[in-house]
Amino acid sequence: MDRILIRGGRPLTGRLAIGGAKNAALPLMAAGLLTEERLVLENIPELADIDTMASLLLEAGLTLERQGRRCAIGGRITRTEAPYDIVRRMRASVLVLGPLLARCGEARVSLPGGCAIGTRPVDLHLKGLAQMGADIRLEGGYIDARVAGRLHGAEIVLPFPSVGATENLLMAATLAEGETIIANAAREPEIGDLAACLNAMGAEISGIGSDRLTITGVARLHGATHAILPDRIETGTYLCAVGVSGGEILLEGGQATHLAALIRALGEAGVMVEETAAGLFARRMGKLVGVDVMTEPYPGFPTDMQAQFMALMAVAEGAAMITETIFENRFMHVPELNRMGARINVHGASAIVRGVGGALSGAPVMATDLRASVSLVLAGLAARGETIVNRVYHLDRGYEALVEKLTGCGAAIERLKG
Ligand code: EPZ
């Protein structure tokens, strides 16, 4: 298994390009199931999770033509099953459920299990679809969903603004009969991107960007071309990278719009971020100080930035309290950061980080999910000596050319094969 070797202690300087958002690309690819015509997606990142979603679409009988960052999806659905072998690799596989059911009247999707960051049920997806007329059974580890004729509109009030449930229900509602309202919908920018693409395909969605989406179902959707928005979490990760390492970098294509909560916290901590015509410019200003943050649904501080911000706080001066409210088990990076000399105590949903006010010390480490893994890479950049991050396949799921991008900015980082 590949590993990443980092020799820490070098400031970052230079520029790197931000790719398309993984978490927008995945539902957008699933939206390809909603039409027989070609859906052309531009700015698709090259990531393992994208390959997994591509396998699901191929499994359903669709054709995919990938040319660099462009992917054309089209063709007829010949199979309405998402098999366990693929779904177990990625929970977002469940996003094919709504489109398949709305389009074909049936879908059989393996139940995604729990995962390292929490139990992550899909009950909200299923309840919403049932409200739209689907008959849903759970059998043999699979979700078996059927509807006679079309789904129908419904007023769905989500008890929690789940990103995936909002996306699944939104896609299903585009082809339902009548009007669907999704109240307390998640407002993550990736949902706005999905809704914009669906409207370009002929859907009638209003309230985009708000917590109340209204969808008037149409009989069919047509093809469209859509460019995926830049990855805000990749952007935020490199902002934290320059924070831990020092120096200054330009993130080409990066946008501040969707990162307000993080940029505010970074500013208080001592990392200046400025939007320029060429992208986001970031610089560490003198000493880092501890800042408390709490993860919340968008527009709050993103849970997908919690681990990286913790790596930054680990090297700051003073204490920071980091509270995780979205997932129940998203502190797996803590023991590994502590092995590198960080001083972090977890109590329930909060972690107290007593910043060491200087470098950590390099060590072999590993993590069990994507954002936790990248936080260890950041810690490695800020550490004396060598850090080896094991289980690189987590990073391959969500960070395109991580080693190359950091090397281009002066980091001493390399991928060790085997
Ligand atoms: C999306 O996951 C993202 N994934 C996650 O990114 C991200 O961490 C998360 O949203 C929160 O922002 C994709 O977009 C592909 P949720 P999702 O449904 O949709 C509970 C990354 O690193 N819940 O908003 O699965 C759930 O257990 C990843 O890129 C239910 O209880 O997140 C969790 O505690 C990881 N029942 C909370 O809601 C449900 O039916 C938030 O989940 C659905 C969710």
Short mmCIF file of N, CA and C in Angstrom, two decimals, residues 73-173:
data_model
loop_
_atom_site.label_atom_id
_atom_site.label_comp_id
_atom_site.label_asym_id
_atom_site.label_seq_id
_atom_site.Cartn_x
_atom_site.Cartn_y
_atom_site.Cartn_z
N ILE A 73 -22.35 11.85 -20.00
CA ILE A 73 -23.11 10.70 -19.51
C ILE A 73 -24.36 10.56 -20.36
N GLY A 74 -24.67 9.35 -20.79
CA GLY A 74 -25.89 9.20 -21.61
C GLY A 74 -26.27 7.74 -21.71
N GLY A 75 -27.29 7.47 -22.50
CA GLY A 75 -27.69 6.09 -22.76
C GLY A 75 -28.86 5.63 -21.93
N ARG A 76 -29.27 4.39 -22.21
CA ARG A 76 -30.48 3.86 -21.55
C ARG A 76 -30.14 3.08 -20.29
N ILE A 77 -31.04 3.18 -19.33
CA ILE A 77 -30.86 2.41 -18.11
C ILE A 77 -31.32 0.98 -18.38
N THR A 78 -30.43 0.01 -18.15
CA THR A 78 -30.81 -1.38 -18.39
C THR A 78 -30.88 -2.17 -17.09
N ARG A 79 -30.42 -1.57 -15.98
CA ARG A 79 -30.41 -2.28 -14.70
C ARG A 79 -30.62 -1.26 -13.59
N THR A 80 -31.49 -1.59 -12.64
CA THR A 80 -31.81 -0.61 -11.60
C THR A 80 -31.24 -1.02 -10.25
N GLU A 81 -30.08 -1.67 -10.29
CA GLU A 81 -29.49 -2.13 -9.03
C GLU A 81 -28.13 -1.49 -8.79
N ALA A 82 -27.90 -1.08 -7.53
CA ALA A 82 -26.57 -0.61 -7.12
C ALA A 82 -26.03 -1.67 -6.16
N PRO A 83 -25.09 -2.51 -6.64
CA PRO A 83 -24.67 -3.68 -5.87
C PRO A 83 -23.77 -3.34 -4.69
N TYR A 84 -23.80 -4.22 -3.72
CA TYR A 84 -23.02 -4.07 -2.49
C TYR A 84 -21.55 -3.81 -2.76
N ASP A 85 -21.01 -4.54 -3.73
CA ASP A 85 -19.57 -4.43 -4.01
C ASP A 85 -19.13 -3.02 -4.33
N ILE A 86 -20.02 -2.24 -4.92
CA ILE A 86 -19.66 -0.85 -5.23
C ILE A 86 -20.07 0.07 -4.08
N VAL A 87 -21.29 -0.12 -3.56
CA VAL A 87 -21.80 0.78 -2.52
C VAL A 87 -20.90 0.76 -1.27
N ARG A 88 -20.33 -0.40 -0.95
CA ARG A 88 -19.52 -0.47 0.26
C ARG A 88 -18.26 0.40 0.14
N ARG A 89 -17.86 0.71 -1.09
CA ARG A 89 -16.68 1.56 -1.26
C ARG A 89 -16.97 3.02 -0.98
N MET A 90 -18.24 3.43 -1.12
CA MET A 90 -18.56 4.85 -0.99
C MET A 90 -20.03 5.03 -0.63
N ARG A 91 -20.29 5.70 0.48
CA ARG A 91 -21.66 5.88 0.95
C ARG A 91 -22.49 6.73 0.00
N ALA A 92 -21.82 7.67 -0.71
CA ALA A 92 -22.57 8.55 -1.60
C ALA A 92 -23.22 7.78 -2.75
N SER A 93 -22.92 6.48 -2.85
CA SER A 93 -23.57 5.63 -3.86
C SER A 93 -25.08 5.68 -3.71
N VAL A 94 -25.55 5.93 -2.49
CA VAL A 94 -27.00 5.93 -2.24
C VAL A 94 -27.70 7.05 -3.03
N LEU A 95 -26.91 7.97 -3.58
CA LEU A 95 -27.51 9.05 -4.37
C LEU A 95 -28.12 8.59 -5.69
N VAL A 96 -27.89 7.34 -6.07
CA VAL A 96 -28.54 6.85 -7.30
C VAL A 96 -29.96 6.40 -7.01
N LEU A 97 -30.30 6.28 -5.72
CA LEU A 97 -31.63 5.75 -5.37
C LEU A 97 -32.77 6.63 -5.89
N GLY A 98 -32.75 7.90 -5.57
CA GLY A 98 -33.83 8.81 -5.98
C GLY A 98 -33.98 8.87 -7.50
N PRO A 99 -32.87 9.12 -8.23
CA PRO A 99 -32.97 9.18 -9.69
C PRO A 99 -33.48 7.88 -10.32
N LEU A 100 -32.96 6.73 -9.88
CA LEU A 100 -33.40 5.46 -10.47
C LEU A 100 -34.89 5.23 -10.24
N LEU A 101 -35.32 5.50 -9.00
CA LEU A 101 -36.72 5.27 -8.67
C LEU A 101 -37.63 6.21 -9.46
N ALA A 102 -37.25 7.48 -9.54
CA ALA A 102 -38.09 8.45 -10.24
C ALA A 102 -38.18 8.13 -11.73
N ARG A 103 -37.10 7.65 -12.27
CA ARG A 103 -37.03 7.43 -13.72
C ARG A 103 -37.62 6.08 -14.12
N CYS A 104 -37.36 5.05 -13.32
CA CYS A 104 -37.72 3.69 -13.73
C CYS A 104 -38.84 3.08 -12.89
N GLY A 105 -39.21 3.74 -11.79
CA GLY A 105 -40.26 3.19 -10.93
C GLY A 105 -39.75 2.10 -10.01
N GLU A 106 -38.47 1.81 -10.05
CA GLU A 106 -37.91 0.80 -9.14
C GLU A 106 -36.41 1.02 -8.97
N ALA A 107 -35.93 0.62 -7.82
CA ALA A 107 -34.48 0.69 -7.58
C ALA A 107 -34.14 -0.28 -6.46
N ARG A 108 -33.00 -0.92 -6.62
CA ARG A 108 -32.51 -1.82 -5.57
C ARG A 108 -31.08 -1.37 -5.28
N VAL A 109 -30.92 -0.81 -4.09
CA VAL A 109 -29.62 -0.21 -3.75
C VAL A 109 -29.13 -0.81 -2.45
N SER A 110 -27.91 -1.29 -2.46
CA SER A 110 -27.36 -1.87 -1.23
C SER A 110 -27.37 -0.81 -0.13
N LEU A 111 -27.72 -1.22 1.08
CA LEU A 111 -27.72 -0.27 2.20
C LEU A 111 -26.29 0.08 2.54
N PRO A 112 -25.95 1.38 2.52
CA PRO A 112 -24.59 1.70 2.93
C PRO A 112 -24.47 1.43 4.42
N GLY A 113 -23.37 0.89 4.86
CA GLY A 113 -23.22 0.57 6.28
C GLY A 113 -22.83 1.81 7.06
N GLY A 114 -22.46 1.61 8.32
CA GLY A 114 -21.88 2.72 9.08
C GLY A 114 -20.52 2.98 8.47
N CYS A 115 -19.84 4.00 8.93
CA CYS A 115 -18.49 4.20 8.43
C CYS A 115 -17.68 4.79 9.55
N ALA A 116 -16.41 5.03 9.26
CA ALA A 116 -15.51 5.44 10.32
C ALA A 116 -15.99 6.69 11.07
N ILE A 117 -16.67 7.60 10.39
CA ILE A 117 -17.02 8.86 11.07
C ILE A 117 -18.36 8.81 11.79
N GLY A 118 -19.08 7.70 11.69
CA GLY A 118 -20.35 7.61 12.42
C GLY A 118 -21.26 6.56 11.82
N THR A 119 -22.44 6.41 12.42
CA THR A 119 -23.35 5.35 11.96
C THR A 119 -24.00 5.73 10.61
N ARG A 120 -24.25 7.00 10.40
CA ARG A 120 -24.74 7.54 9.13
C ARG A 120 -25.89 6.76 8.49
N PRO A 121 -27.04 6.77 9.13
CA PRO A 121 -28.20 6.10 8.53
C PRO A 121 -28.72 6.85 7.29
N VAL A 122 -29.64 6.22 6.55
CA VAL A 122 -30.25 6.89 5.39
C VAL A 122 -31.76 6.99 5.57
N ASP A 123 -32.19 6.98 6.83
CA ASP A 123 -33.64 6.99 7.11
C ASP A 123 -34.35 8.21 6.52
N LEU A 124 -33.69 9.35 6.51
CA LEU A 124 -34.36 10.56 5.99
C LEU A 124 -34.58 10.47 4.48
N HIS A 125 -33.63 9.85 3.78
CA HIS A 125 -33.80 9.63 2.34
C HIS A 125 -35.05 8.76 2.12
N LEU A 126 -35.12 7.68 2.91
CA LEU A 126 -36.19 6.69 2.68
C LEU A 126 -37.55 7.23 3.07
N LYS A 127 -37.62 7.95 4.20
CA LYS A 127 -38.91 8.50 4.63
C LYS A 127 -39.44 9.50 3.61
N GLY A 128 -38.57 10.32 3.07
CA GLY A 128 -38.98 11.32 2.08
C GLY A 128 -39.52 10.64 0.83
N LEU A 129 -38.81 9.61 0.37
CA LEU A 129 -39.26 8.91 -0.84
C LEU A 129 -40.59 8.21 -0.58
N ALA A 130 -40.76 7.67 0.65
CA ALA A 130 -42.04 7.01 0.99
C ALA A 130 -43.16 8.05 0.95
N GLN A 131 -42.88 9.26 1.43
CA GLN A 131 -43.91 10.32 1.38
C GLN A 131 -44.30 10.66 -0.06
N MET A 132 -43.37 10.41 -0.98
CA MET A 132 -43.65 10.68 -2.39
C MET A 132 -44.30 9.46 -3.07
N GLY A 133 -44.67 8.47 -2.28
CA GLY A 133 -45.44 7.35 -2.82
C GLY A 133 -44.66 6.08 -3.04
N ALA A 134 -43.39 6.05 -2.64
CA ALA A 134 -42.60 4.83 -2.87
C ALA A 134 -42.90 3.79 -1.81
N ASP A 135 -42.91 2.54 -2.24
CA ASP A 135 -43.03 1.42 -1.32
C ASP A 135 -41.60 0.95 -1.08
N ILE A 136 -41.16 1.04 0.17
CA ILE A 136 -39.75 0.74 0.45
C ILE A 136 -39.62 -0.42 1.41
N ARG A 137 -38.87 -1.42 1.01
CA ARG A 137 -38.59 -2.55 1.90
C ARG A 137 -37.09 -2.72 2.05
N LEU A 138 -36.69 -3.17 3.22
CA LEU A 138 -35.28 -3.46 3.44
C LEU A 138 -35.15 -4.97 3.52
N GLU A 139 -34.39 -5.53 2.59
CA GLU A 139 -34.28 -7.00 2.55
C GLU A 139 -32.88 -7.41 2.13
N GLY A 140 -32.30 -8.31 2.87
CA GLY A 140 -30.99 -8.86 2.50
C GLY A 140 -29.92 -7.80 2.36
N GLY A 141 -30.02 -6.75 3.16
CA GLY A 141 -29.00 -5.69 3.09
C GLY A 141 -29.24 -4.71 1.96
N TYR A 142 -30.40 -4.83 1.31
CA TYR A 142 -30.70 -3.93 0.19
C TYR A 142 -31.93 -3.07 0.48
N ILE A 143 -31.96 -1.89 -0.11
CA ILE A 143 -33.16 -1.06 -0.12
C ILE A 143 -33.89 -1.42 -1.41
N ASP A 144 -35.12 -1.87 -1.26
CA ASP A 144 -35.92 -2.23 -2.43
C ASP A 144 -37.03 -1.20 -2.54
N ALA A 145 -36.96 -0.32 -3.52
CA ALA A 145 -37.95 0.76 -3.60
C ALA A 145 -38.72 0.63 -4.92
N ARG A 146 -40.03 0.81 -4.81
CA ARG A 146 -40.87 0.70 -6.01
C ARG A 146 -41.97 1.71 -5.97
N VAL A 147 -42.46 2.10 -7.14
CA VAL A 147 -43.65 2.94 -7.19
C VAL A 147 -44.42 2.55 -8.46
N ALA A 148 -45.75 2.47 -8.31
CA ALA A 148 -46.56 2.18 -9.50
C ALA A 148 -46.79 3.52 -10.19
N GLY A 149 -46.36 3.65 -11.41
CA GLY A 149 -46.47 4.93 -12.11
C GLY A 149 -45.40 5.89 -11.62
N ARG A 150 -45.77 7.18 -11.52
CA ARG A 150 -44.76 8.17 -11.10
C ARG A 150 -44.82 8.43 -9.61
N LEU A 151 -43.72 8.92 -9.06
CA LEU A 151 -43.76 9.43 -7.68
C LEU A 151 -44.69 10.64 -7.70
N HIS A 152 -45.21 11.00 -6.52
CA HIS A 152 -46.03 12.22 -6.49
C HIS A 152 -45.42 13.25 -5.55
N GLY A 153 -45.82 14.48 -5.75
CA GLY A 153 -45.29 15.57 -4.92
C GLY A 153 -45.68 15.40 -3.47
N ALA A 154 -44.93 16.01 -2.57
CA ALA A 154 -45.22 15.91 -1.13
C ALA A 154 -44.57 17.08 -0.42
N GLU A 155 -45.07 17.37 0.78
CA GLU A 155 -44.38 18.38 1.57
C GLU A 155 -43.52 17.64 2.59
N ILE A 156 -42.22 17.72 2.39
CA ILE A 156 -41.30 16.95 3.24
C ILE A 156 -40.56 17.91 4.16
N VAL A 157 -40.69 17.67 5.45
CA VAL A 157 -39.96 18.51 6.41
C VAL A 157 -38.84 17.65 6.98
N LEU A 158 -37.62 17.99 6.65
CA LEU A 158 -36.50 17.19 7.16
C LEU A 158 -36.26 17.55 8.62
N PRO A 159 -36.15 16.56 9.51
CA PRO A 159 -35.87 16.88 10.91
C PRO A 159 -34.46 17.43 11.10
N PHE A 160 -33.58 17.12 10.16
CA PHE A 160 -32.21 17.64 10.19
C PHE A 160 -31.84 17.94 8.74
N PRO A 161 -31.12 19.04 8.47
CA PRO A 161 -30.82 19.36 7.07
C PRO A 161 -29.73 18.47 6.48
N SER A 162 -30.08 17.23 6.21
CA SER A 162 -29.11 16.27 5.66
C SER A 162 -28.81 16.63 4.20
N VAL A 163 -27.52 16.66 3.90
CA VAL A 163 -27.08 17.00 2.54
C VAL A 163 -27.55 15.92 1.56
N GLY A 164 -27.23 14.67 1.87
CA GLY A 164 -27.56 13.58 0.95
C GLY A 164 -29.06 13.42 0.77
N ALA A 165 -29.84 13.53 1.87
CA ALA A 165 -31.29 13.37 1.75
C ALA A 165 -31.86 14.49 0.89
N THR A 166 -31.38 15.71 1.10
CA THR A 166 -31.87 16.83 0.29
C THR A 166 -31.60 16.54 -1.20
N GLU A 167 -30.40 16.06 -1.50
CA GLU A 167 -30.03 15.81 -2.90
C GLU A 167 -30.87 14.68 -3.51
N ASN A 168 -31.00 13.60 -2.76
CA ASN A 168 -31.76 12.45 -3.28
C ASN A 168 -33.21 12.85 -3.55
N LEU A 169 -33.82 13.57 -2.59
CA LEU A 169 -35.23 13.94 -2.73
C LEU A 169 -35.41 14.98 -3.83
N LEU A 170 -34.46 15.89 -3.92
CA LEU A 170 -34.51 16.92 -4.96
C LEU A 170 -34.51 16.27 -6.35
N MET A 171 -33.60 15.33 -6.54
CA MET A 171 -33.51 14.67 -7.86
C MET A 171 -34.79 13.90 -8.15
N ALA A 172 -35.29 13.17 -7.13
CA ALA A 172 -36.51 12.38 -7.34
C ALA A 172 -37.68 13.29 -7.66
N ALA A 173 -37.77 14.44 -6.99
CA ALA A 173 -38.92 15.33 -7.15
C ALA A 173 -38.99 15.96 -8.53
#
